[in-house]
Amino acid sequence: MSFDFPTEVVKEGKVSVVVPKLEAFVKEPWEYAPSKAPVFYNPLMELNRDVTVLALQAYQKTVKRKISVCEPLASCGIRGIRFAVEVEGVRKVVVNDINPVAAKLAEFNVDRNKLAKRVLVVHGDANLLLAHYAAPRRRFDFIDVDPFGSPVLYMDSAVRALRNGGLLALTATDLAPLCGVHPRACVRKYGGRPLRTEYCHELAVRLLAGCLVTMAAKHEIGVQIVFSQCTYNFARVIAIARYGAKRADSSVRKMGYILHCFNCFHRETSEGAIPTLDRECPACGSTMSVAGPLWLGQLWIREFCVSMRMLAEEMKLKNQKRILKLLPLIEDEMDAPATYYVVDKICDKLNLSVPPLASVIEALNEAGFKSIRTHFNSKAFRTNAPARVVKETIIRLSSHRRSNLR
Ligand SMILES: C[S@@+](CC[C@H](N)C(=O)[O-])C[C@H]1O[C@@H](n2cnc3c(N)ncnc32)[C@H](O)[C@@H]1O
Ligand SMILES: [Zn+2]
């Protein structure tokens, strides 16, 4: 089969696929090559695909049966093909794309990897495809929604096409709304208010998870978030969906709000979908800003992440080193309080030079508070110390006011 645009062969994980030759589609260096090509392909999302291979294998090991997989927005098919080849116990994969050229290229790549018996390529709309598979006994064990921008347009159909106890992965690349640059767009799409705080990447994940919980609850489905990540340009949530009104109720109970004081860095959570919010900052008396409703529950399940890390140690993934840095960070931070502090941001506001992150963490730990790094931001830490103590510690460790610096 030939294509009337420049292509090249790329290797990822254990597969090799044909993709558009990206440099042929950009005229200016600042142009975003993946979306200029006739079929979308982004080599930087390999980390996202690697982590998903690990999550899917970890899941398959817990259910201990052959599983079916759907990638409703598949472009060249690389992700679905990787699931079929790299994850043990995958019985069937359905990959789909609305772009006819993408579907043709995916078909070509499936044949190239000799997977025609296990991987079905469909050309059509993602919601139509998912609706077709929403009937009992047709539903999938795993659905990976990886669209342009927001996954909300596909969330409802994905939840309906997932079997009881199935695994759902969502990618959102619309970080501008989710991180509070376009708050109205976030409220419109995700039903929750974002905030441009230093921990906006955690809020992005919690807003995405909260939207899923609310959507699934309408179908009397409860959601357990097993893995979350926000790196590079995407927020990612991976969740197990279980049928039952009671399970849905208990997920909804973990919804709530995060209140943030832009004056003194104080932050607090308020559980419950319809709470009475006292917005006066208990630390300084200012009026606090509110993010939410959003997910306040766990963002990770320890056994699931440990299983992913053990698989990452065995599997020879290109991002192995990066993943083996990411997963232990996540394991460390998973029981720490919601929200984190970014040392640079606090120093900016207080006009201080920036002390080393390690010394801030050490000082807080020595003072009897638990402090830990976060994968969301390499310059940040979570702690149970009050904002006042965080501020005082940073002031003490900072050698001088910025204005004294040359
Ligand atoms: C970000 S790309 C997918 C990348 C792919 N999952 C990967 O890992 O390389 C999004 C894809 O969704 C497809 N798409 C957009 N709207 C769609 C729809 N309504 N139904 C099915 N596919 C759609 C686009 O053609 C594009 O190929
Ligand atoms: Zn305050």
Coordinates of C-alpha atoms and ligand atoms in Angstrom, one line a residue:
M1 CA 0.0 0.0 0.0
S2 CA 1.3 3.5 -0.8
F3 CA 0.4 6.8 0.7
D4 CA 0.5 10.1 -1.2
F5 CA 2.4 11.9 1.6
P6 CA 5.9 11.4 3.0
T7 CA 6.1 8.6 5.6
E8 CA 8.8 7.0 7.7
V9 CA 9.0 3.9 9.9
V10 CA 9.3 4.4 13.7
K11 CA 10.0 1.9 16.4
E12 CA 8.2 2.2 19.7
G13 CA 8.1 -0.4 22.4
K14 CA 8.1 -3.7 20.6
V15 CA 6.4 -2.6 17.4
S16 CA 7.4 -0.7 14.3
V17 CA 4.8 1.3 12.4
V18 CA 4.6 3.7 9.4
V19 CA 3.8 7.3 10.4
P20 CA 3.8 10.6 8.5
K21 CA 7.4 12.0 8.2
L22 CA 6.8 15.0 10.5
E23 CA 9.6 17.3 9.2
A24 CA 8.0 17.3 5.8
F25 CA 4.9 19.1 7.1
V26 CA 6.3 22.1 8.9
K27 CA 7.3 25.2 7.1
E28 CA 8.3 27.2 10.2
P29 CA 10.1 25.9 13.3
W30 CA 7.3 27.0 15.6
E31 CA 4.6 25.0 13.8
Y32 CA 3.2 22.0 15.6
A33 CA 4.1 19.2 13.2
P34 CA 1.7 16.4 14.4
S35 CA -1.4 18.3 13.6
K36 CA -0.1 19.5 10.2
A37 CA 0.4 16.0 8.9
P38 CA -2.5 14.1 7.2
V39 CA -2.5 11.6 10.0
F40 CA -1.8 12.6 13.6
Y41 CA 1.4 11.2 15.2
N42 CA 3.2 12.7 18.2
P43 CA 6.5 11.0 19.2
L44 CA 6.4 13.0 22.5
M45 CA 3.4 11.0 23.6
E46 CA 5.5 7.8 23.8
L47 CA 5.7 8.3 27.5
N48 CA 1.9 8.4 27.7
R49 CA 1.7 5.2 25.7
D50 CA 4.5 3.5 27.7
V51 CA 2.8 4.3 31.0
T52 CA -0.5 3.0 29.6
V53 CA 1.0 -0.3 28.5
L54 CA 2.2 -0.7 32.1
A55 CA -1.2 0.2 33.6
L56 CA -3.0 -2.2 31.2
Q57 CA -0.7 -5.0 32.1
A58 CA -1.0 -4.3 35.8
Y59 CA -4.8 -4.4 35.3
Q60 CA -4.8 -7.6 33.3
K61 CA -2.7 -9.3 36.0
T62 CA -5.4 -8.4 38.6
V63 CA -8.4 -9.7 36.5
K64 CA -6.4 -12.8 35.4
R65 CA -8.4 -13.3 32.1
K66 CA -8.2 -12.4 28.4
I67 CA -9.3 -8.9 27.9
S68 CA -10.7 -6.8 25.1
V69 CA -9.5 -3.3 24.3
C70 CA -10.8 -0.3 22.4
E71 CA -9.0 2.8 21.2
P72 CA -11.8 4.9 19.7
L73 CA -9.5 7.8 18.5
A74 CA -6.5 5.9 17.2
S75 CA -4.9 7.9 14.4
C76 CA -2.2 5.6 12.9
G77 CA -3.0 2.8 15.3
I78 CA 0.3 2.8 17.2
R79 CA -1.3 2.7 20.6
G80 CA -3.7 -0.1 19.9
I81 CA -1.0 -2.1 18.1
R82 CA 1.3 -1.7 21.1
F83 CA -1.5 -3.0 23.5
A84 CA -1.9 -6.1 21.3
V85 CA 1.8 -6.9 21.1
E86 CA 3.1 -5.8 24.4
V87 CA 0.4 -6.6 26.9
E88 CA -0.1 -10.3 27.8
G89 CA -3.7 -11.5 27.8
V90 CA -5.1 -9.1 25.2
R91 CA -7.6 -11.0 23.2
K92 CA -9.0 -8.3 20.8
V93 CA -8.3 -4.7 20.1
V94 CA -10.7 -2.4 18.2
V95 CA -9.0 0.8 16.8
N96 CA -11.1 3.5 15.2
D97 CA -10.6 6.9 13.6
I98 CA -12.9 9.3 11.8
N99 CA -10.2 10.4 9.4
P100 CA -10.2 7.9 6.5
V101 CA -6.5 8.4 5.8
A102 CA -5.8 7.6 9.5
A103 CA -7.9 4.4 9.4
K104 CA -6.2 3.3 6.2
L105 CA -2.8 3.9 7.7
A106 CA -3.9 2.0 10.9
E107 CA -5.0 -0.9 8.7
F108 CA -1.7 -0.9 7.0
N109 CA 0.2 -0.9 10.3
V110 CA -2.0 -3.7 11.7
D111 CA -1.1 -5.9 8.6
R112 CA 2.5 -4.9 8.9
N113 CA 2.6 -6.2 12.4
K114 CA 0.7 -9.4 11.4
L115 CA -2.2 -8.6 13.8
A116 CA -5.2 -8.8 11.4
K117 CA -6.7 -11.7 13.5
R118 CA -6.7 -9.8 16.7
V119 CA -6.9 -6.1 15.8
L120 CA -10.0 -4.7 14.0
V121 CA -9.7 -1.3 12.3
V122 CA -12.9 0.8 12.0
H123 CA -13.4 4.0 10.2
G124 CA -16.1 6.1 11.9
D125 CA -17.1 8.4 14.7
A126 CA -15.9 7.5 18.1
N127 CA -19.2 8.0 19.9
L128 CA -21.0 5.9 17.3
L129 CA -18.5 3.1 17.6
L130 CA -18.8 3.1 21.4
A131 CA -22.6 3.2 21.3
H132 CA -22.4 0.1 19.1
Y133 CA -20.4 -1.7 21.8
A134 CA -22.5 -0.5 24.7
A135 CA -24.8 -3.5 24.9
P136 CA -24.1 -6.2 27.6
R137 CA -21.6 -8.8 26.6
R138 CA -20.2 -6.6 23.9
R139 CA -18.6 -4.1 26.2
F140 CA -14.8 -3.7 26.5
D141 CA -12.5 -4.4 29.4
F142 CA -10.4 -1.4 28.6
I143 CA -11.0 1.9 26.7
D144 CA -8.4 4.5 26.1
V145 CA -9.8 7.9 25.1
D146 CA -6.9 9.9 23.6
P147 CA -8.4 12.8 21.6
F148 CA -7.3 16.2 20.5
G149 CA -7.9 18.5 23.5
S150 CA -10.7 17.4 25.9
P151 CA -12.0 13.8 26.3
V152 CA -15.4 15.0 27.7
L153 CA -17.2 14.6 24.4
Y154 CA -16.5 10.8 24.5
M155 CA -16.7 10.2 28.3
D156 CA -20.3 9.3 28.4
S157 CA -20.2 6.8 25.6
A158 CA -16.9 5.3 26.9
V159 CA -18.5 4.7 30.3
R160 CA -21.4 3.0 28.7
A161 CA -19.2 0.8 26.5
L162 CA -17.1 -0.4 29.5
R163 CA -17.9 -3.7 31.3
N164 CA -18.5 -3.8 35.0
G165 CA -15.0 -3.6 36.6
G166 CA -13.5 -2.3 33.4
L167 CA -10.5 0.1 33.1
L168 CA -10.9 3.5 31.5
A169 CA -8.1 5.9 30.5
L170 CA -8.6 9.5 29.7
T171 CA -6.1 12.0 28.2
A172 CA -6.8 15.7 28.3
T173 CA -4.4 18.0 26.4
D174 CA -6.5 21.1 26.9
L175 CA -4.5 22.2 29.9
A176 CA -5.2 25.9 29.3
P177 CA -8.8 25.6 30.5
L178 CA -8.0 22.9 33.1
C179 CA -5.1 25.0 34.6
G180 CA -7.2 28.1 34.8
V181 CA -6.0 30.2 31.8
H182 CA -9.5 29.9 30.3
P183 CA -11.7 29.3 33.4
R184 CA -15.1 29.6 31.6
A185 CA -14.1 26.9 29.1
C186 CA -13.3 24.7 32.0
V187 CA -16.6 25.2 33.8
R188 CA -18.4 24.6 30.4
K189 CA -16.6 21.4 29.6
Y190 CA -15.7 19.9 33.0
G191 CA -18.4 21.4 35.2
G192 CA -15.8 22.7 37.7
R193 CA -13.9 25.9 38.3
P194 CA -10.1 25.8 37.9
L195 CA -7.7 28.2 39.7
R196 CA -4.3 29.5 38.4
T197 CA -2.5 28.4 41.5
E198 CA 1.0 26.9 41.7
Y199 CA -0.6 23.4 42.0
C200 CA -2.9 24.0 38.9
H201 CA -1.6 20.7 37.4
E202 CA -3.0 18.7 40.3
L203 CA -6.3 20.7 40.0
A204 CA -6.4 19.7 36.3
V205 CA -6.2 16.0 37.2
R206 CA -8.8 16.5 40.0
L207 CA -11.2 18.4 37.7
L208 CA -10.8 15.7 35.0
A209 CA -11.4 12.9 37.6
G210 CA -14.3 14.8 39.1
C211 CA -16.0 15.2 35.7
L212 CA -15.6 11.4 35.1
V213 CA -17.1 10.6 38.6
T214 CA -20.1 12.9 38.0
M215 CA -20.7 11.5 34.5
A216 CA -20.4 7.8 35.7
A217 CA -22.6 8.4 38.7
K218 CA -25.5 9.3 36.3
H219 CA -25.2 5.7 35.0
E220 CA -25.0 4.4 38.7
I221 CA -21.4 3.6 38.2
G222 CA -18.7 4.2 40.9
V223 CA -15.2 5.2 39.9
Q224 CA -11.9 4.3 41.6
I225 CA -9.0 6.3 40.3
V226 CA -6.0 4.0 40.1
F227 CA -3.5 6.2 38.4
S228 CA -3.1 9.9 37.6
Q229 CA -0.4 12.0 36.0
C230 CA 0.2 15.4 34.6
T231 CA 3.4 15.8 32.7
Y232 CA 4.6 17.5 29.4
N233 CA 1.3 18.7 27.9
F234 CA -1.3 16.3 29.1
A235 CA -3.4 15.3 32.1
R236 CA -4.1 11.6 32.5
V237 CA -6.5 9.7 34.6
I238 CA -6.9 5.9 34.7
A239 CA -9.9 4.5 36.6
I240 CA -11.8 1.3 37.3
A241 CA -15.5 1.7 36.9
R242 CA -17.8 -0.5 38.9
Y243 CA -21.6 -0.8 38.6
G244 CA -23.9 0.0 41.5
A245 CA -25.8 3.1 42.9
K246 CA -24.1 2.7 46.3
R247 CA -20.6 2.7 44.6
A248 CA -21.6 5.8 42.6
D249 CA -22.8 7.5 45.8
S250 CA -19.6 6.8 47.6
S251 CA -17.6 8.2 44.6
V252 CA -19.7 11.3 44.6
R253 CA -19.1 11.8 48.3
K254 CA -15.4 12.3 47.5
M255 CA -16.2 15.3 45.4
G256 CA -15.7 18.7 46.8
Y257 CA -13.8 22.0 46.6
I258 CA -10.3 23.3 47.2
L259 CA -10.2 26.8 48.8
H260 CA -7.0 28.9 48.2
C261 CA -5.9 32.1 49.7
F262 CA -3.9 34.1 47.2
N263 CA -2.8 36.4 50.0
C264 CA -1.1 34.0 52.4
F265 CA -0.9 30.6 50.5
H266 CA -3.3 29.0 52.9
R267 CA -5.4 26.2 51.3
E268 CA -8.0 23.8 52.5
T269 CA -10.4 21.2 51.2
S270 CA -14.2 21.1 51.7
E271 CA -15.8 17.7 51.0
G272 CA -19.3 17.3 49.6
A273 CA -20.8 18.2 46.3
I274 CA -23.1 20.8 47.8
P275 CA -21.2 22.2 50.8
T276 CA -21.6 25.5 52.6
L277 CA -18.3 27.2 51.9
D278 CA -16.8 29.6 54.5
R279 CA -14.5 31.6 52.3
E280 CA -12.9 33.7 55.0
C281 CA -9.2 32.6 55.2
P282 CA -8.6 31.4 58.8
A283 CA -5.0 32.3 58.6
C284 CA -5.2 35.9 57.4
G285 CA -8.9 36.9 57.0
S286 CA -8.8 37.4 53.2
T287 CA -11.5 36.0 51.0
M288 CA -10.4 32.7 49.6
S289 CA -10.8 31.6 45.9
V290 CA -12.6 28.4 45.1
A291 CA -11.8 25.6 42.7
G292 CA -14.3 22.9 41.9
P293 CA -16.4 20.9 42.2
L294 CA -13.6 18.4 41.7
W295 CA -12.4 15.0 42.9
L296 CA -10.9 15.1 46.4
G297 CA -10.4 11.3 46.7
Q298 CA -7.2 9.3 46.2
L299 CA -5.5 10.0 42.9
W300 CA -3.6 6.6 42.9
I301 CA -4.0 3.1 44.3
R302 CA -0.7 1.9 45.9
E303 CA -0.8 -1.7 44.7
F304 CA -1.7 -0.7 41.2
C305 CA 1.3 1.7 41.0
V306 CA 3.7 -0.7 42.6
S307 CA 2.6 -3.3 40.1
M308 CA 3.2 -0.8 37.3
R309 CA 6.7 -0.1 38.7
M310 CA 7.6 -3.7 38.9
L311 CA 6.5 -4.2 35.3
A312 CA 8.5 -1.2 34.2
E313 CA 11.6 -2.7 35.8
E314 CA 11.1 -5.9 33.6
M315 CA 9.9 -4.3 30.4
K316 CA 12.5 -2.6 28.2
L317 CA 10.6 0.6 27.4
K318 CA 12.5 3.6 25.9
N319 CA 11.3 5.8 28.7
Q320 CA 12.2 3.2 31.4
K321 CA 14.6 5.6 33.2
R322 CA 12.0 8.4 33.2
I323 CA 9.2 6.1 34.3
L324 CA 11.4 4.6 37.1
K325 CA 11.8 8.2 38.4
L326 CA 8.1 9.1 38.0
L327 CA 6.5 6.0 39.6
P328 CA 8.5 6.1 42.9
L329 CA 7.8 9.9 43.2
I330 CA 4.1 9.1 42.8
E331 CA 4.4 6.3 45.4
D332 CA 5.9 8.7 47.8
E333 CA 3.3 11.5 47.3
M334 CA 0.2 9.4 47.1
D335 CA -0.8 9.6 50.8
A336 CA 0.3 13.3 51.3
P337 CA -2.3 16.1 51.6
A338 CA -4.0 17.6 48.5
T339 CA -2.2 20.6 46.9
Y340 CA 1.5 21.4 46.9
Y341 CA 3.8 24.4 47.3
V342 CA 6.2 25.6 44.6
V343 CA 9.2 27.2 46.2
D344 CA 9.9 29.5 43.3
K345 CA 6.4 30.9 43.3
I346 CA 6.5 31.7 47.0
C347 CA 9.9 33.3 46.7
D348 CA 8.6 35.4 43.7
K349 CA 5.7 36.7 45.8
L350 CA 7.9 37.4 48.8
N351 CA 10.7 38.8 46.7
L352 CA 13.2 36.3 48.1
S353 CA 16.1 34.3 46.6
V354 CA 15.1 30.7 46.1
P355 CA 16.6 28.2 48.6
P356 CA 17.2 24.6 47.5
L357 CA 14.0 22.5 47.5
A358 CA 15.8 19.7 49.5
S359 CA 16.7 22.1 52.3
V360 CA 13.1 23.3 52.6
I361 CA 11.8 19.7 52.8
E362 CA 14.5 18.8 55.3
A363 CA 13.8 21.7 57.5
L364 CA 10.0 21.0 57.6
N365 CA 10.7 17.3 58.3
E366 CA 13.0 18.3 61.1
A367 CA 10.3 20.5 62.6
G368 CA 8.0 17.5 62.7
F369 CA 6.0 18.0 59.5
K370 CA 5.8 15.5 56.7
S371 CA 7.1 16.9 53.5
I372 CA 7.6 15.2 50.2
R373 CA 8.2 15.9 46.5
T374 CA 5.5 15.7 43.8
H375 CA 5.7 14.4 40.2
F376 CA 3.5 17.4 39.2
N377 CA 6.3 19.9 39.5
S378 CA 10.0 19.3 40.1
K379 CA 10.3 22.5 42.2
A380 CA 7.4 21.6 44.5
F381 CA 6.6 19.7 47.7
R382 CA 3.5 18.5 49.6
T383 CA 3.4 19.0 53.3
N384 CA 1.0 18.9 56.3
A385 CA 2.7 22.1 57.6
P386 CA 0.4 25.1 57.6
A387 CA 1.1 27.8 55.0
R388 CA 2.4 30.1 57.7
V389 CA 5.1 27.6 58.7
V390 CA 6.0 26.9 55.0
K391 CA 6.4 30.7 54.5
E392 CA 8.5 31.2 57.7
T393 CA 10.7 28.2 56.8
I394 CA 11.4 29.5 53.3
I395 CA 12.1 33.0 54.6
R396 CA 14.6 31.6 57.1
L397 CA 16.3 29.5 54.5
S398 CA 16.4 32.2 51.8
S399 CA 19.7 33.9 52.0
H400 CA 18.6 37.4 50.9
R401 CA 15.9 39.5 49.3
R402 CA 15.9 39.5 45.5
S403 CA 16.3 43.2 45.3
N404 CA 19.7 42.8 46.9
L405 CA 20.8 40.5 44.1
R406 CA 22.6 41.9 41.1
Ligands
LIG1 C1 -4.6 12.8 19.4 S1 -5.0 11.9 18.1 C2 -4.9 10.2 18.6 C3 -3.5 9.8 18.9 C4 -3.4 8.3 19.2 N1 -4.3 7.9 20.2 C5 -1.9 8.0 19.6 O1 -1.7 7.5 20.7 O2 -1.0 8.2 18.7 C6 -6.8 12.1 17.9 C7 -7.4 11.4 16.8 O3 -8.8 11.5 16.9 C8 -9.4 11.5 15.6 N2 -10.8 12.0 15.8 C9 -11.2 13.3 15.9 N3 -12.5 13.3 16.1 C10 -13.0 12.0 16.0 C11 -14.2 11.4 16.2 N4 -15.4 12.1 16.4 N5 -14.3 10.1 16.1 C12 -13.2 9.3 15.8 N6 -12.0 9.9 15.7 C13 -11.8 11.2 15.8 C14 -8.4 12.4 14.8 O4 -8.6 12.1 13.4 C15 -7.1 11.9 15.4 O5 -6.5 10.9 14.6
ZN2 ZN -4.9 33.9 53.9

